[in-house]
């Protein structure tokens, strides 16, 4: 029997959405008749404009303009008493602004719900306590850390990125039998590494040359074009791919720079082929978000993580450094030093690659979906 799976995320940062999209993609892959009909909803589509601006716009402004303040709030909310005044006020505001979401859930009548953000998990925990919801609710944590805002009563189960995150879950009182170490869900395209040669040729790159992929500047490193120019000035026979995303100004500047370094710089705007560009790379320079770094691990890509946001990105960076799959750059000078080091010591790059491959969980989304469907089959 086909089970109806509802995926709830929040568009405050892209990672929560991408994790839900990955699980949704696996639900749609079974050509012999899917065992799941998946629906993905952004909780922010069901709240007032004022609440959406408060919850998403304020988050984006804080992490970009006042990261230290965000770090303080991250730790303060983790350590705050569960029944403290700040926590009670936050929960009351959330309840007042999400009635439309509860109506949409009732209309879909899911057999199970998977939350890839803590906000819907908290809302549904209350609904379960008050018997306003009958189906099981699962929680997918999307970082290599556990903040207490993810931990709620009445949840059917939790999916953790690592054994350490699972340990922290048990410490917070989640029963061991409800914890599943699956990794962080990433798209099916990462489950099998694309062929480097064909991908490089398709993008006009030389598959034999060392290739660096730059996925983000800022936060002390400078603009993308500034970082790219500094990297291209380094000695060594390597080529550089730079992803500018939707930043048209940066893309135009990078294209001018590419003309000054023929055959050495590929500037890309927004793309749906990130896995094919990653397949061309030997090293990635990126912010340490849970989803992006999980994609890198799945393809065995060493990383230089730059200027992590205090809080979850800082914890992600710590994990990657401890595992020997990443180095850290906190400014442009450090970045240059790290890149020089790895270019001059390819054996270190190869060692990091082997460790990354060993850590990667390319089928995390498939494993999450399978666990939810198995549990649902038992309940049916």
mmCIF file of C-alpha atoms in Angstrom:
data_model
loop_
_atom_site.group_PDB
_atom_site.id
_atom_site.type_symbol
_atom_site.label_atom_id
_atom_site.label_comp_id
_atom_site.label_asym_id
_atom_site.label_seq_id
_atom_site.Cartn_x
_atom_site.Cartn_y
_atom_site.Cartn_z
ATOM 1 C CA UNK A 1 0.000 0.000 0.000
ATOM 2 C CA UNK A 2 1.295 3.463 -0.917
ATOM 3 C CA UNK A 3 1.981 5.568 2.168
ATOM 4 C CA UNK A 4 1.490 9.329 2.189
ATOM 5 C CA UNK A 5 4.562 11.093 3.597
ATOM 6 C CA UNK A 6 4.473 14.778 4.461
ATOM 7 C CA UNK A 7 7.811 16.612 4.540
ATOM 8 C CA UNK A 8 7.926 19.852 6.530
ATOM 9 C CA UNK A 9 10.829 22.283 6.299
ATOM 10 C CA UNK A 10 11.450 26.000 6.817
ATOM 11 C CA UNK A 11 13.074 28.360 4.310
ATOM 12 C CA UNK A 12 15.468 29.880 6.852
ATOM 13 C CA UNK A 13 18.684 28.835 5.173
ATOM 14 C CA UNK A 14 18.630 26.423 2.229
ATOM 15 C CA UNK A 15 19.774 23.267 4.017
ATOM 16 C CA UNK A 16 16.473 22.366 5.668
ATOM 17 C CA UNK A 17 14.659 22.664 2.346
ATOM 18 C CA UNK A 18 17.264 20.648 0.442
ATOM 19 C CA UNK A 19 17.114 17.803 2.957
ATOM 20 C CA UNK A 20 13.352 17.545 2.500
ATOM 21 C CA UNK A 21 13.705 17.755 -1.279
ATOM 22 C CA UNK A 22 16.202 14.886 -1.194
ATOM 23 C CA UNK A 23 13.792 12.592 0.672
ATOM 24 C CA UNK A 24 11.003 13.663 -1.675
ATOM 25 C CA UNK A 25 13.189 12.801 -4.684
ATOM 26 C CA UNK A 26 13.780 9.262 -3.418
ATOM 27 C CA UNK A 27 10.053 8.792 -2.873
ATOM 28 C CA UNK A 28 9.522 9.565 -6.567
ATOM 29 C CA UNK A 29 12.311 7.301 -7.876
ATOM 30 C CA UNK A 30 10.729 3.831 -7.650
ATOM 31 C CA UNK A 31 9.617 3.123 -11.206
ATOM 32 C CA UNK A 32 7.795 -0.047 -10.171
ATOM 33 C CA UNK A 33 5.201 1.978 -8.266
ATOM 34 C CA UNK A 34 6.332 4.190 -5.400
ATOM 35 C CA UNK A 35 5.854 2.956 -1.868
ATOM 36 C CA UNK A 36 5.353 6.590 -0.867
ATOM 37 C CA UNK A 37 3.476 9.614 -2.114
ATOM 38 C CA UNK A 38 5.508 12.519 -0.771
ATOM 39 C CA UNK A 39 4.407 16.128 -0.338
ATOM 40 C CA UNK A 40 6.906 18.800 0.703
ATOM 41 C CA UNK A 41 5.675 21.994 2.378
ATOM 42 C CA UNK A 42 7.516 25.085 3.576
ATOM 43 C CA UNK A 43 6.049 26.052 6.930
ATOM 44 C CA UNK A 44 6.709 29.710 6.082
ATOM 45 C CA UNK A 45 4.010 29.516 3.382
ATOM 46 C CA UNK A 46 1.417 29.078 6.142
ATOM 47 C CA UNK A 47 2.259 31.949 8.474
ATOM 48 C CA UNK A 48 1.597 35.682 8.391
ATOM 49 C CA UNK A 49 3.963 37.964 6.478
ATOM 50 C CA UNK A 50 5.089 39.574 9.726
ATOM 51 C CA UNK A 51 5.987 36.228 11.267
ATOM 52 C CA UNK A 52 7.798 35.113 8.105
ATOM 53 C CA UNK A 53 9.902 38.284 8.097
ATOM 54 C CA UNK A 54 10.687 37.829 11.780
ATOM 55 C CA UNK A 55 11.628 34.166 11.419
ATOM 56 C CA UNK A 56 13.471 34.057 8.080
ATOM 57 C CA UNK A 57 14.593 37.587 7.248
ATOM 58 C CA UNK A 58 15.874 38.231 10.757
ATOM 59 C CA UNK A 59 17.811 34.945 10.683
ATOM 60 C CA UNK A 60 19.458 35.837 7.373
ATOM 61 C CA UNK A 61 20.328 39.344 8.572
ATOM 62 C CA UNK A 62 21.824 38.036 11.800
ATOM 63 C CA UNK A 63 24.042 35.385 10.228
ATOM 64 C CA UNK A 64 25.245 37.816 7.543
ATOM 65 C CA UNK A 65 25.509 41.083 9.473
ATOM 66 C CA UNK A 66 25.841 40.074 13.134
ATOM 67 C CA UNK A 67 27.176 36.513 13.300
ATOM 68 C CA UNK A 68 28.463 36.988 16.839
ATOM 69 C CA UNK A 69 24.957 37.874 18.002
ATOM 70 C CA UNK A 70 23.575 34.828 16.211
ATOM 71 C CA UNK A 71 26.188 32.688 17.975
ATOM 72 C CA UNK A 72 25.108 34.112 21.328
ATOM 73 C CA UNK A 73 21.442 33.359 20.586
ATOM 74 C CA UNK A 74 22.312 29.847 19.415
ATOM 75 C CA UNK A 75 24.025 29.008 22.693
ATOM 76 C CA UNK A 76 21.559 30.948 24.871
ATOM 77 C CA UNK A 77 18.530 29.128 23.455
ATOM 78 C CA UNK A 78 20.310 25.781 23.813
ATOM 79 C CA UNK A 79 20.999 26.426 27.496
ATOM 80 C CA UNK A 80 17.674 28.116 28.344
ATOM 81 C CA UNK A 81 15.324 26.210 30.707
ATOM 82 C CA UNK A 82 12.561 24.430 28.792
ATOM 83 C CA UNK A 83 9.897 26.133 30.905
ATOM 84 C CA UNK A 84 11.616 29.539 31.003
ATOM 85 C CA UNK A 85 9.825 32.753 30.035
ATOM 86 C CA UNK A 86 11.693 33.134 26.721
ATOM 87 C CA UNK A 87 10.786 29.601 25.636
ATOM 88 C CA UNK A 88 7.120 30.023 26.636
ATOM 89 C CA UNK A 89 6.859 33.283 24.697
ATOM 90 C CA UNK A 90 8.425 31.749 21.572
ATOM 91 C CA UNK A 91 6.057 28.777 21.633
ATOM 92 C CA UNK A 92 3.009 31.037 22.089
ATOM 93 C CA UNK A 93 3.987 33.162 19.073
ATOM 94 C CA UNK A 94 4.512 30.064 16.929
ATOM 95 C CA UNK A 95 1.100 28.643 17.839
ATOM 96 C CA UNK A 96 -0.661 31.887 16.954
ATOM 97 C CA UNK A 97 0.825 31.984 13.461
ATOM 98 C CA UNK A 98 0.520 28.412 12.190
ATOM 99 C CA UNK A 99 -3.177 27.533 12.194
ATOM 100 C CA UNK A 100 -3.260 27.377 8.377
ATOM 101 C CA UNK A 101 -0.484 24.785 8.426
ATOM 102 C CA UNK A 102 -2.458 22.503 10.745
ATOM 103 C CA UNK A 103 -5.456 22.759 8.413
ATOM 104 C CA UNK A 104 -3.279 21.765 5.427
ATOM 105 C CA UNK A 105 -1.921 18.758 7.321
ATOM 106 C CA UNK A 106 -5.445 17.646 8.137
ATOM 107 C CA UNK A 107 -6.428 17.959 4.463
ATOM 108 C CA UNK A 108 -3.498 15.820 3.253
ATOM 109 C CA UNK A 109 -4.021 13.120 5.922
ATOM 110 C CA UNK A 110 -0.436 11.853 5.940
ATOM 111 C CA UNK A 111 0.568 8.402 7.187
ATOM 112 C CA UNK A 112 3.781 9.945 8.546
ATOM 113 C CA UNK A 113 5.455 13.346 8.798
ATOM 114 C CA UNK A 114 9.189 14.053 8.539
ATOM 115 C CA UNK A 115 10.416 17.422 9.863
ATOM 116 C CA UNK A 116 13.731 18.761 8.576
ATOM 117 C CA UNK A 117 13.511 21.846 10.807
ATOM 118 C CA UNK A 118 12.839 22.136 14.526
ATOM 119 C CA UNK A 119 9.906 24.569 14.185
ATOM 120 C CA UNK A 120 7.388 22.100 12.699
ATOM 121 C CA UNK A 121 8.620 19.429 15.113
ATOM 122 C CA UNK A 122 7.804 21.701 18.031
ATOM 123 C CA UNK A 123 4.384 22.594 16.648
ATOM 124 C CA UNK A 124 3.473 18.969 16.020
ATOM 125 C CA UNK A 125 4.726 17.862 19.423
ATOM 126 C CA UNK A 126 2.078 20.092 20.973
ATOM 127 C CA UNK A 127 -0.577 18.823 18.526
ATOM 128 C CA UNK A 128 0.262 15.232 19.445
ATOM 129 C CA UNK A 129 0.049 15.965 23.169
ATOM 130 C CA UNK A 130 -3.387 17.488 22.680
ATOM 131 C CA UNK A 131 -4.462 14.604 20.413
ATOM 132 C CA UNK A 132 -4.989 16.949 17.462
ATOM 133 C CA UNK A 133 -2.748 14.743 15.310
ATOM 134 C CA UNK A 134 -2.658 10.971 15.074
ATOM 135 C CA UNK A 135 0.135 10.108 12.606
ATOM 136 C CA UNK A 136 3.787 9.515 13.638
ATOM 137 C CA UNK A 137 6.221 12.428 13.377
ATOM 138 C CA UNK A 138 9.936 11.968 12.623
ATOM 139 C CA UNK A 139 12.753 14.502 12.935
ATOM 140 C CA UNK A 140 15.794 14.805 10.666
ATOM 141 C CA UNK A 141 18.592 16.897 12.193
ATOM 142 C CA UNK A 142 20.503 18.652 9.407
ATOM 143 C CA UNK A 143 23.838 19.468 11.072
ATOM 144 C CA UNK A 144 26.708 17.610 12.721
ATOM 145 C CA UNK A 145 25.476 18.927 16.051
ATOM 146 C CA UNK A 146 22.324 18.828 18.157
ATOM 147 C CA UNK A 147 20.652 21.972 19.479
ATOM 148 C CA UNK A 148 18.020 21.416 22.156
ATOM 149 C CA UNK A 149 15.391 23.155 20.037
ATOM 150 C CA UNK A 150 15.300 19.947 17.945
ATOM 151 C CA UNK A 151 14.337 17.797 20.939
ATOM 152 C CA UNK A 152 10.614 17.338 21.585
ATOM 153 C CA UNK A 153 8.282 14.843 23.181
ATOM 154 C CA UNK A 154 5.974 12.538 21.237
ATOM 155 C CA UNK A 155 8.311 12.126 18.243
ATOM 156 C CA UNK A 156 8.308 8.697 16.591
ATOM 157 C CA UNK A 157 12.004 8.817 15.843
ATOM 158 C CA UNK A 158 15.091 10.910 15.121
ATOM 159 C CA UNK A 159 17.642 10.725 12.320
ATOM 160 C CA UNK A 160 21.197 11.727 13.222
ATOM 161 C CA UNK A 161 24.169 12.648 11.057
ATOM 162 C CA UNK A 162 26.742 10.775 13.180
ATOM 163 C CA UNK A 163 27.170 8.507 16.174
ATOM 164 C CA UNK A 164 28.190 11.555 18.228
ATOM 165 C CA UNK A 165 24.938 13.362 17.405
ATOM 166 C CA UNK A 166 23.069 10.176 18.371
ATOM 167 C CA UNK A 167 24.976 10.155 21.680
ATOM 168 C CA UNK A 168 23.887 13.748 22.312
ATOM 169 C CA UNK A 169 20.298 12.757 21.536
ATOM 170 C CA UNK A 170 20.426 10.025 24.165
ATOM 171 C CA UNK A 171 21.914 12.524 26.612
ATOM 172 C CA UNK A 172 18.884 14.774 25.990
ATOM 173 C CA UNK A 173 16.566 11.912 26.956
ATOM 174 C CA UNK A 174 15.584 10.539 23.546
ATOM 175 C CA UNK A 175 15.251 6.735 23.847
ATOM 176 C CA UNK A 176 18.015 4.877 21.999
ATOM 177 C CA UNK A 177 15.472 2.783 20.085
ATOM 178 C CA UNK A 178 14.077 5.913 18.459
ATOM 179 C CA UNK A 179 17.431 7.132 17.138
ATOM 180 C CA UNK A 180 18.734 6.158 13.697
ATOM 181 C CA UNK A 181 22.179 7.183 12.415
ATOM 182 C CA UNK A 182 21.597 7.754 8.705
ATOM 183 C CA UNK A 183 23.607 10.829 7.783
ATOM 184 C CA UNK A 184 22.118 14.031 6.359
ATOM 185 C CA UNK A 185 19.814 13.571 3.322
ATOM 186 C CA UNK A 186 21.270 14.645 -0.024
ATOM 187 C CA UNK A 187 19.910 14.282 -3.548
ATOM 188 C CA UNK A 188 20.048 10.943 -5.429
ATOM 189 C CA UNK A 189 22.565 12.454 -7.880
ATOM 190 C CA UNK A 190 25.235 12.153 -5.166
ATOM 191 C CA UNK A 191 24.666 8.435 -4.593
ATOM 192 C CA UNK A 192 27.012 7.533 -7.443
ATOM 193 C CA UNK A 193 29.893 9.820 -8.334
ATOM 194 C CA UNK A 194 29.602 11.163 -11.899
ATOM 195 C CA UNK A 195 32.494 10.353 -14.240
ATOM 196 C CA UNK A 196 35.202 13.008 -13.840
ATOM 197 C CA UNK A 197 36.437 12.845 -17.422
ATOM 198 C CA UNK A 198 33.073 13.268 -19.101
ATOM 199 C CA UNK A 199 31.994 15.990 -16.663
ATOM 200 C CA UNK A 200 35.236 17.941 -17.117
ATOM 201 C CA UNK A 201 35.012 17.730 -20.890
ATOM 202 C CA UNK A 202 31.386 18.893 -20.823
ATOM 203 C CA UNK A 203 32.423 22.043 -18.925
ATOM 204 C CA UNK A 204 35.545 22.663 -21.017
ATOM 205 C CA UNK A 205 37.912 21.631 -18.223
ATOM 206 C CA UNK A 206 41.019 19.431 -18.328
ATOM 207 C CA UNK A 207 40.301 16.298 -16.222
ATOM 208 C CA UNK A 208 44.034 15.743 -15.670
ATOM 209 C CA UNK A 209 44.665 19.078 -13.959
ATOM 210 C CA UNK A 210 44.188 19.735 -10.270
ATOM 211 C CA UNK A 211 40.864 21.533 -9.895
ATOM 212 C CA UNK A 212 39.645 23.760 -7.064
ATOM 213 C CA UNK A 213 35.945 24.531 -6.609
ATOM 214 C CA UNK A 214 35.115 27.803 -4.830
ATOM 215 C CA UNK A 215 31.542 27.849 -3.530
ATOM 216 C CA UNK A 216 31.454 30.998 -1.405
ATOM 217 C CA UNK A 217 33.411 34.076 -0.428
ATOM 218 C CA UNK A 218 32.646 36.788 2.062
ATOM 219 C CA UNK A 219 32.958 36.709 5.856
ATOM 220 C CA UNK A 220 36.554 37.911 5.877
ATOM 221 C CA UNK A 221 37.710 36.321 2.621
ATOM 222 C CA UNK A 222 36.473 39.084 0.332
ATOM 223 C CA UNK A 223 34.200 38.993 -2.702
ATOM 224 C CA UNK A 224 34.163 35.941 -4.970
ATOM 225 C CA UNK A 225 36.120 37.714 -7.701
ATOM 226 C CA UNK A 226 38.697 38.968 -5.176
ATOM 227 C CA UNK A 227 39.197 35.471 -3.756
ATOM 228 C CA UNK A 228 39.349 33.967 -7.247
ATOM 229 C CA UNK A 229 41.992 36.501 -8.377
ATOM 230 C CA UNK A 230 44.087 35.776 -5.296
ATOM 231 C CA UNK A 231 43.893 32.030 -5.887
ATOM 232 C CA UNK A 232 44.750 32.299 -9.590
ATOM 233 C CA UNK A 233 47.863 34.294 -8.702
ATOM 234 C CA UNK A 234 49.222 31.319 -6.731
ATOM 235 C CA UNK A 235 51.930 29.173 -8.307
ATOM 236 C CA UNK A 236 50.953 25.777 -9.675
ATOM 237 C CA UNK A 237 49.174 24.234 -12.634
ATOM 238 C CA UNK A 238 45.566 24.147 -11.463
ATOM 239 C CA UNK A 239 42.182 25.298 -12.720
ATOM 240 C CA UNK A 240 39.445 27.014 -10.733
ATOM 241 C CA UNK A 241 35.668 26.699 -10.787
ATOM 242 C CA UNK A 242 33.701 29.470 -9.052
ATOM 243 C CA UNK A 243 29.970 29.235 -8.316
ATOM 244 C CA UNK A 244 28.362 32.676 -8.135
ATOM 245 C CA UNK A 245 24.815 31.392 -7.642
ATOM 246 C CA UNK A 246 22.245 34.115 -8.321
ATOM 247 C CA UNK A 247 24.763 36.939 -7.813
ATOM 248 C CA UNK A 248 24.767 38.443 -11.320
ATOM 249 C CA UNK A 249 27.265 41.165 -10.381
ATOM 250 C CA UNK A 250 29.796 38.643 -9.106
ATOM 251 C CA UNK A 251 29.283 36.422 -12.149
ATOM 252 C CA UNK A 252 29.975 39.315 -14.534
ATOM 253 C CA UNK A 253 33.162 40.223 -12.647
ATOM 254 C CA UNK A 254 34.277 36.588 -12.686
ATOM 255 C CA UNK A 255 33.707 36.344 -16.423
ATOM 256 C CA UNK A 256 35.965 39.359 -16.947
ATOM 257 C CA UNK A 257 38.573 37.700 -14.731
ATOM 258 C CA UNK A 258 38.262 34.470 -16.743
ATOM 259 C CA UNK A 259 39.331 36.408 -19.832
ATOM 260 C CA UNK A 260 42.564 37.337 -18.046
ATOM 261 C CA UNK A 261 43.293 33.674 -17.224
ATOM 262 C CA UNK A 262 42.377 31.708 -20.374
ATOM 263 C CA UNK A 263 41.639 28.051 -19.680
ATOM 264 C CA UNK A 264 42.051 28.412 -15.918
ATOM 265 C CA UNK A 265 38.761 29.836 -14.592
ATOM 266 C CA UNK A 266 35.225 28.554 -15.108
ATOM 267 C CA UNK A 267 32.629 30.981 -13.729
ATOM 268 C CA UNK A 268 29.159 29.570 -13.175
ATOM 269 C CA UNK A 269 25.900 31.167 -12.093
ATOM 270 C CA UNK A 270 23.024 29.255 -10.530
ATOM 271 C CA UNK A 271 23.194 25.620 -11.598
ATOM 272 C CA UNK A 272 21.327 22.372 -10.986
ATOM 273 C CA UNK A 273 24.479 20.391 -11.826
ATOM 274 C CA UNK A 274 26.524 20.954 -8.690
ATOM 275 C CA UNK A 275 27.330 17.243 -8.409
ATOM 276 C CA UNK A 276 28.843 17.266 -11.925
ATOM 277 C CA UNK A 277 31.006 20.273 -11.075
ATOM 278 C CA UNK A 278 32.043 18.614 -7.815
ATOM 279 C CA UNK A 279 33.030 15.522 -9.812
ATOM 280 C CA UNK A 280 35.610 17.685 -11.610
ATOM 281 C CA UNK A 281 37.143 18.968 -8.362
ATOM 282 C CA UNK A 282 39.996 17.844 -6.126
ATOM 283 C CA UNK A 283 39.347 20.429 -3.406
ATOM 284 C CA UNK A 284 36.322 22.500 -2.378
ATOM 285 C CA UNK A 285 36.354 25.870 -0.622
ATOM 286 C CA UNK A 286 32.951 26.311 1.038
ATOM 287 C CA UNK A 287 30.940 27.475 4.002
ATOM 288 C CA UNK A 288 30.412 24.487 6.349
ATOM 289 C CA UNK A 289 26.662 24.010 6.035
ATOM 290 C CA UNK A 290 25.408 20.538 6.892
ATOM 291 C CA UNK A 291 24.019 19.792 3.422
ATOM 292 C CA UNK A 292 26.899 21.138 1.333
ATOM 293 C CA UNK A 293 29.529 19.370 3.414
ATOM 294 C CA UNK A 294 27.518 16.132 3.290
ATOM 295 C CA UNK A 295 27.511 16.394 -0.508
ATOM 296 C CA UNK A 296 31.292 16.871 -0.471
ATOM 297 C CA UNK A 297 31.778 13.844 1.790
ATOM 298 C CA UNK A 298 29.581 11.703 -0.450
ATOM 299 C CA UNK A 299 31.882 12.435 -3.387
ATOM 300 C CA UNK A 300 35.082 12.160 -1.340
ATOM 301 C CA UNK A 301 35.997 15.836 -1.625
ATOM 302 C CA UNK A 302 38.470 17.431 0.801
ATOM 303 C CA UNK A 303 37.400 20.868 1.989
ATOM 304 C CA UNK A 304 38.708 24.192 3.163
ATOM 305 C CA UNK A 305 35.864 25.597 5.254
ATOM 306 C CA UNK A 306 35.787 29.364 5.517
ATOM 307 C CA UNK A 307 34.535 31.638 8.284
ATOM 308 C CA UNK A 308 31.850 29.409 9.819
ATOM 309 C CA UNK A 309 28.885 31.181 11.362
ATOM 310 C CA UNK A 310 29.058 30.868 15.175
ATOM 311 C CA UNK A 311 26.661 28.131 16.199
ATOM 312 C CA UNK A 312 25.801 25.231 13.929
ATOM 313 C CA UNK A 313 28.395 25.984 11.208
ATOM 314 C CA UNK A 314 31.101 26.284 13.842
ATOM 315 C CA UNK A 315 30.146 22.839 15.181
ATOM 316 C CA UNK A 316 30.060 21.426 11.640
ATOM 317 C CA UNK A 317 33.537 22.803 11.003
ATOM 318 C CA UNK A 318 34.846 21.310 14.253
ATOM 319 C CA UNK A 319 33.547 17.877 13.244
ATOM 320 C CA UNK A 320 35.103 18.045 9.768
ATOM 321 C CA UNK A 321 38.455 19.211 11.119
ATOM 322 C CA UNK A 322 38.493 16.495 13.790
ATOM 323 C CA UNK A 323 37.825 13.858 11.133
ATOM 324 C CA UNK A 324 40.723 15.071 8.997
ATOM 325 C CA UNK A 325 38.627 15.894 5.927
ATOM 326 C CA UNK A 326 38.889 19.695 6.079
ATOM 327 C CA UNK A 327 41.124 22.618 6.915
ATOM 328 C CA UNK A 328 39.805 25.987 8.125
ATOM 329 C CA UNK A 329 40.398 29.462 6.713
ATOM 330 C CA UNK A 330 39.249 32.459 8.747
ATOM 331 C CA UNK A 331 40.642 35.132 6.423
ATOM 332 C CA UNK A 332 42.155 35.542 2.944
ATOM 333 C CA UNK A 333 45.733 35.083 4.150
ATOM 334 C CA UNK A 334 44.916 31.793 5.865
ATOM 335 C CA UNK A 335 43.040 30.607 2.785
ATOM 336 C CA UNK A 336 46.058 31.275 0.584
ATOM 337 C CA UNK A 337 48.312 29.405 3.005
ATOM 338 C CA UNK A 338 45.974 26.379 3.162
ATOM 339 C CA UNK A 339 45.655 26.163 -0.616
ATOM 340 C CA UNK A 340 49.414 26.458 -1.089
ATOM 341 C CA UNK A 341 49.941 23.730 1.500
ATOM 342 C CA UNK A 342 47.629 21.262 -0.215
ATOM 343 C CA UNK A 343 48.932 22.022 -3.705
ATOM 344 C CA UNK A 344 52.488 21.437 -2.519
ATOM 345 C CA UNK A 345 51.529 18.246 -0.648
ATOM 346 C CA UNK A 346 49.190 16.218 -2.868
ATOM 347 C CA UNK A 347 49.636 13.230 -0.578
ATOM 348 C CA UNK A 348 47.799 15.158 2.172
ATOM 349 C CA UNK A 349 45.011 15.953 -0.274
ATOM 350 C CA UNK A 350 44.754 12.257 -1.160
ATOM 351 C CA UNK A 351 44.639 11.268 2.511
ATOM 352 C CA UNK A 352 41.824 13.753 3.141
ATOM 353 C CA UNK A 353 39.970 12.379 0.114
ATOM 354 C CA UNK A 354 40.113 8.819 1.433
ATOM 355 C CA UNK A 355 38.814 9.931 4.835
ATOM 356 C CA UNK A 356 35.988 11.923 3.231
ATOM 357 C CA UNK A 357 34.863 8.913 1.181
ATOM 358 C CA UNK A 358 34.835 6.780 4.333
ATOM 359 C CA UNK A 359 32.649 9.332 6.159
ATOM 360 C CA UNK A 360 30.212 10.016 3.335
ATOM 361 C CA UNK A 361 26.625 8.750 3.515
ATOM 362 C CA UNK A 362 25.367 9.267 -0.031
ATOM 363 C CA UNK A 363 22.160 7.259 0.526
ATOM 364 C CA UNK A 364 21.049 8.978 3.722
ATOM 365 C CA UNK A 365 17.766 10.194 2.214
ATOM 366 C CA UNK A 366 16.948 6.709 0.949
ATOM 367 C CA UNK A 367 17.693 5.228 4.373
ATOM 368 C CA UNK A 368 15.490 7.790 6.134
ATOM 369 C CA UNK A 369 12.580 7.105 3.808
ATOM 370 C CA UNK A 370 13.014 3.333 4.120
ATOM 371 C CA UNK A 371 12.931 3.510 7.933
ATOM 372 C CA UNK A 372 9.769 5.634 7.936
ATOM 373 C CA UNK A 373 8.045 3.322 5.449
ATOM 374 C CA UNK A 374 9.039 0.186 7.390
ATOM 375 C CA UNK A 375 7.626 1.658 10.590
ATOM 376 C CA UNK A 376 4.475 2.681 8.739
ATOM 377 C CA UNK A 377 4.006 -0.799 7.314
ATOM 378 C CA UNK A 378 4.157 -2.257 10.825
ATOM 379 C CA UNK A 379 1.585 0.242 12.083
ATOM 380 C CA UNK A 380 -0.743 -0.548 9.180
#
